[in-house]
mmCIF file of C-alpha atoms in Angstrom:
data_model
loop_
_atom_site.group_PDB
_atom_site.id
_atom_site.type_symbol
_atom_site.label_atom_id
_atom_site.label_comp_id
_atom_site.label_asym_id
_atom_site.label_seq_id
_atom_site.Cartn_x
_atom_site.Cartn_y
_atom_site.Cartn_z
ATOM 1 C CA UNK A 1 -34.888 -93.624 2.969
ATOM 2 C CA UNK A 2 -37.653 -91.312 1.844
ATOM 3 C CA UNK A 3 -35.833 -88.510 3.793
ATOM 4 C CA UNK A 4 -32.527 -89.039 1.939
ATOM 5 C CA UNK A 5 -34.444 -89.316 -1.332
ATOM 6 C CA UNK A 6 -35.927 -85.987 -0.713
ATOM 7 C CA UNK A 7 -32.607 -84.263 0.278
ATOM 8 C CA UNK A 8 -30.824 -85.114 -2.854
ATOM 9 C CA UNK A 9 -33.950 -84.107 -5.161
ATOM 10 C CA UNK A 10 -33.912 -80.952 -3.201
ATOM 11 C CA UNK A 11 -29.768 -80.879 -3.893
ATOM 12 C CA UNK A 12 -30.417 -81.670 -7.371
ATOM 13 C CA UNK A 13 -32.970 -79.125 -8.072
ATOM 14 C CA UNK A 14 -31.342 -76.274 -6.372
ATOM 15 C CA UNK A 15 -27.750 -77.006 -8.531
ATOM 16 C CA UNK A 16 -30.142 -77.027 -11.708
ATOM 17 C CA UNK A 17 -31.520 -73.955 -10.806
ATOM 18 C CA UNK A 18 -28.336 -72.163 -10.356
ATOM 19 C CA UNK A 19 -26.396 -73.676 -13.477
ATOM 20 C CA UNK A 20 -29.504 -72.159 -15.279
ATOM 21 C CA UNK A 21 -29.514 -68.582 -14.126
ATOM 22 C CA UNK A 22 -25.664 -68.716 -15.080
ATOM 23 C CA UNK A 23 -26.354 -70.102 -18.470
ATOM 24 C CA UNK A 24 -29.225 -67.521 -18.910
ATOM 25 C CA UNK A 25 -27.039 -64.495 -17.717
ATOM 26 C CA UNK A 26 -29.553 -64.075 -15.066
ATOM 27 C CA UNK A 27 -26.415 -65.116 -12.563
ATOM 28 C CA UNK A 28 -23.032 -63.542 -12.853
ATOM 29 C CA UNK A 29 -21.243 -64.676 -9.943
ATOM 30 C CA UNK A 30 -18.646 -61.632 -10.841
ATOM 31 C CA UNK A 31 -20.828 -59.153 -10.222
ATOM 32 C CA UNK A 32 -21.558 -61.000 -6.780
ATOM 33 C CA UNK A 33 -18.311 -59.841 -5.229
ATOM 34 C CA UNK A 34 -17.958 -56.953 -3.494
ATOM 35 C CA UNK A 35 -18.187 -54.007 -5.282
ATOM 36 C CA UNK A 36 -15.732 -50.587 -5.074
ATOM 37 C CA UNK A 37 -14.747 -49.840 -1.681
ATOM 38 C CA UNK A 38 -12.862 -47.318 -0.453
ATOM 39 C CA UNK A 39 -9.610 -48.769 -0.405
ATOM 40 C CA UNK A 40 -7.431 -46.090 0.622
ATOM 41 C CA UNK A 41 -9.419 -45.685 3.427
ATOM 42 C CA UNK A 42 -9.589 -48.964 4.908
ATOM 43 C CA UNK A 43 -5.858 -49.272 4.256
ATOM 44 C CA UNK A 44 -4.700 -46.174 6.153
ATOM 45 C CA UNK A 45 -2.486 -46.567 8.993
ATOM 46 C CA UNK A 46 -3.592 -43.493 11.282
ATOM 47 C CA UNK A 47 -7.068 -42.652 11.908
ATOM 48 C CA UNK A 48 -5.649 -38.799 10.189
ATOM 49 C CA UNK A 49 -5.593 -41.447 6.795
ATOM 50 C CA UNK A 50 -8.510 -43.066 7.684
ATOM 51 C CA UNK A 51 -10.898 -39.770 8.136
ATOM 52 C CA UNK A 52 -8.991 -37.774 5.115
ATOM 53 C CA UNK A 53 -9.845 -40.921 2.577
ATOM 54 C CA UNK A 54 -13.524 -40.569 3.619
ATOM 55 C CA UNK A 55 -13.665 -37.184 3.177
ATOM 56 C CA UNK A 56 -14.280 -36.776 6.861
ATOM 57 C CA UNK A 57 -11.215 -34.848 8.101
ATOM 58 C CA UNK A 58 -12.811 -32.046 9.152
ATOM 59 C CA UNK A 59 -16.082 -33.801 10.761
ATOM 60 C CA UNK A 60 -18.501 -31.728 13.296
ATOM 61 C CA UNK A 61 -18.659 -33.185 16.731
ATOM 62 C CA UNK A 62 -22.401 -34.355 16.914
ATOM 63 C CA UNK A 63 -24.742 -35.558 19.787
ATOM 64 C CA UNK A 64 -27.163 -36.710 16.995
ATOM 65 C CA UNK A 65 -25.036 -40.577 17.077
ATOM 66 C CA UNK A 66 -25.468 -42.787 19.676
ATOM 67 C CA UNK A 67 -23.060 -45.272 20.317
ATOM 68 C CA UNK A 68 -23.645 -48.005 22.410
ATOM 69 C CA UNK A 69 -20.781 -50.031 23.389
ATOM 70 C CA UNK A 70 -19.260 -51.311 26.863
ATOM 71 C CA UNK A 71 -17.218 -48.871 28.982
ATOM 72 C CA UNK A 72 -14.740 -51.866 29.894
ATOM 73 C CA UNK A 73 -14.811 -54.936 27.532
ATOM 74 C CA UNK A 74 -13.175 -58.145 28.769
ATOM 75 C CA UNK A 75 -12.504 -59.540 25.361
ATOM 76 C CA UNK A 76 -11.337 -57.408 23.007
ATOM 77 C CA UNK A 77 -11.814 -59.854 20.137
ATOM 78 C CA UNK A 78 -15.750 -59.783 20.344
ATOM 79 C CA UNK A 79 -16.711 -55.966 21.564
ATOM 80 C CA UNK A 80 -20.981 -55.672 21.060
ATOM 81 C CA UNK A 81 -21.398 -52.350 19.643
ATOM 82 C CA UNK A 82 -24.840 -50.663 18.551
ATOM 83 C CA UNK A 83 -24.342 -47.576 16.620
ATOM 84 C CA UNK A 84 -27.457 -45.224 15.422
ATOM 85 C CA UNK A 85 -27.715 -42.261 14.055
ATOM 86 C CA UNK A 86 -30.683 -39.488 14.340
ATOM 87 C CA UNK A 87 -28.835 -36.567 12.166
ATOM 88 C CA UNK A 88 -31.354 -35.924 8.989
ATOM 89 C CA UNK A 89 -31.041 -37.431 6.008
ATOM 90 C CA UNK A 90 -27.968 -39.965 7.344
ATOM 91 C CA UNK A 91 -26.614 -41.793 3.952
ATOM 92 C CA UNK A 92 -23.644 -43.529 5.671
ATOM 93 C CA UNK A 93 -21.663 -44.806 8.865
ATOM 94 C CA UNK A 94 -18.323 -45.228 9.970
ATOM 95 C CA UNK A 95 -16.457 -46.998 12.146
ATOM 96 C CA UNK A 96 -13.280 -46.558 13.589
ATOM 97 C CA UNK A 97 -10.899 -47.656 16.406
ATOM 98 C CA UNK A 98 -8.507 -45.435 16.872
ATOM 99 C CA UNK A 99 -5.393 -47.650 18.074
ATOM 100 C CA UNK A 100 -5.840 -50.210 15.826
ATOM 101 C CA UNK A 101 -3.643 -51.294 12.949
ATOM 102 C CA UNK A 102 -6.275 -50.620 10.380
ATOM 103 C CA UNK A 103 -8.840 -47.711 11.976
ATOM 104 C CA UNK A 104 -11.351 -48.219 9.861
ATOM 105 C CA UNK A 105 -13.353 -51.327 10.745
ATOM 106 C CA UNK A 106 -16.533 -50.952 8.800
ATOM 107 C CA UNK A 107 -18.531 -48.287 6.612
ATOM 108 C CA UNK A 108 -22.054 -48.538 5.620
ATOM 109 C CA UNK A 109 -24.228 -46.666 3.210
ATOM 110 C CA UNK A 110 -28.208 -46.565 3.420
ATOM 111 C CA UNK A 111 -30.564 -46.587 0.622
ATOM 112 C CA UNK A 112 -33.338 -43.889 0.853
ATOM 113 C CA UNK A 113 -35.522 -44.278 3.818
ATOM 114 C CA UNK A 114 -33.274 -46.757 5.213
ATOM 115 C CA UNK A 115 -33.178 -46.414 9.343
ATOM 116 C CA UNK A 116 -29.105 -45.655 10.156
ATOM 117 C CA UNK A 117 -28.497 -48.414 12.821
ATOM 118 C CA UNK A 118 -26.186 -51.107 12.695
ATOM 119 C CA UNK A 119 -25.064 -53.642 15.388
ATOM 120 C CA UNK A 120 -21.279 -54.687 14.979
ATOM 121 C CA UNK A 121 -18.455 -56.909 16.912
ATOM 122 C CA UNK A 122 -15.178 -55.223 16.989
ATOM 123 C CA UNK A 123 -12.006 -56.479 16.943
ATOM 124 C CA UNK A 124 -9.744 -54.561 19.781
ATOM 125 C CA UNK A 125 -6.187 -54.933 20.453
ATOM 126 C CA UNK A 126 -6.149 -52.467 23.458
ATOM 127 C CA UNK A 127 -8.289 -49.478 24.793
ATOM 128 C CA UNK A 128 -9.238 -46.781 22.336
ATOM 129 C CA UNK A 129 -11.607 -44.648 21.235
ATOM 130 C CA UNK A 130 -14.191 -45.954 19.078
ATOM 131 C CA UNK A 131 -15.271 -43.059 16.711
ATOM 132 C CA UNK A 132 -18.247 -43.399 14.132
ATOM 133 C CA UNK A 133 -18.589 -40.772 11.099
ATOM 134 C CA UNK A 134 -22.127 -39.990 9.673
ATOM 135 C CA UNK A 135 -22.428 -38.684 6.287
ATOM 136 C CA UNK A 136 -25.674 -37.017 5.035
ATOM 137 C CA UNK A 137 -27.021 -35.991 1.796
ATOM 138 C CA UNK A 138 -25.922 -32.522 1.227
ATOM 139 C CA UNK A 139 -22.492 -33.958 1.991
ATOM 140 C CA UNK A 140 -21.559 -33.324 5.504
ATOM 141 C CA UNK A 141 -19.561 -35.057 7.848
ATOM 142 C CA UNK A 142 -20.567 -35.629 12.059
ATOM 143 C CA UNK A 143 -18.701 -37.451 14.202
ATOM 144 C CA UNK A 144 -18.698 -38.701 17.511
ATOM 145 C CA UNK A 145 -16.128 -41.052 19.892
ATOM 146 C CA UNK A 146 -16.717 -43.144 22.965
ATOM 147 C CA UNK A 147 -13.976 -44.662 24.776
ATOM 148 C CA UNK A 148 -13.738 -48.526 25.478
ATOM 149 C CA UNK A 149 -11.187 -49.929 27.907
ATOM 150 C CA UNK A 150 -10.259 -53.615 26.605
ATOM 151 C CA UNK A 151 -8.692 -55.991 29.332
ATOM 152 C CA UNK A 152 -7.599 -58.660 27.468
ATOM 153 C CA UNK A 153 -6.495 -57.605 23.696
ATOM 154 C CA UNK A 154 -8.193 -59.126 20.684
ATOM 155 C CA UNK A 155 -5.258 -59.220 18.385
ATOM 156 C CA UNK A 156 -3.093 -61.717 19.789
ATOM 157 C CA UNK A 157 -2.340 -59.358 23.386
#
């Protein structure tokens, strides 16, 4: 009984807290959502779209990323891959698979001092080459691409 009690004080307390940051302004669940993306980008059909909407057409081939991912991945709805980037001053990362529907799969940007590593699941529909974009400060572009063989599809294949 006293456990129950306790939950719904704890239920009570927590609404009461939120309903007063809202009514303070402290809260604006508006400004919770997402902010601007790149839409364009993540919309493009070829990975040509994908790279031009991130400013990354004409990317330098780089050694300075490391990506980490299976060479053959059994399910191509959950493909582990670790991406990291030792290129000075890294301010964002890319993701891409080139034969998908949508190439872009994910972008990231880091605050200052912010380590550029990021661990993500891909969805695959069939073997590709996954190809991940650093950005840096003065505005450059780096690339690099690993292939991943899928054996069973992640998008319905």
């Amino acid at each position: 009984m006293d456990a129950l009690r306790r939950t719904l004080l704890k239920g009570a307390g927590a609404t009461g807290a939120i309903a007063a940051a809202i009514a303070a302004g402290v809260l604006k669940p508006s400004q919770v959502l997402a902010a601007e993306y790149n839409r364009a980008a993540f919309e493009a059909k070829d990975m040509a779209g994908a790279l031009k909407n991130i400013g990354a057409a004409s990317a330098a081939d780089s050694t300075g990323i490391a990506i980490k991912a299976p060479d053959i991945a059994e399910n191509g709805a959950v493909v582990p891959v670790d991406v990291s980037s030792s290129i000075p001053n890294t301010i964002s990362l890319a993701v891409l698979v080139d034969k998908n529907p949508l190439p872009l799969s994910s972008a990231f940007d880091f605050a200052n001092g912010a380590l550029p590593e990021m661990a993500l699941r891909l969805k695959m529909g069939q073997t590709s080459l996954v190809e991940v974009v650093a950005k840096t400060a003065d505005g450059k572009y780096y690339r690099a691409k690993k292939e991943v063989k899928v054996t069973v599809g992640g998008c319905g294949g």
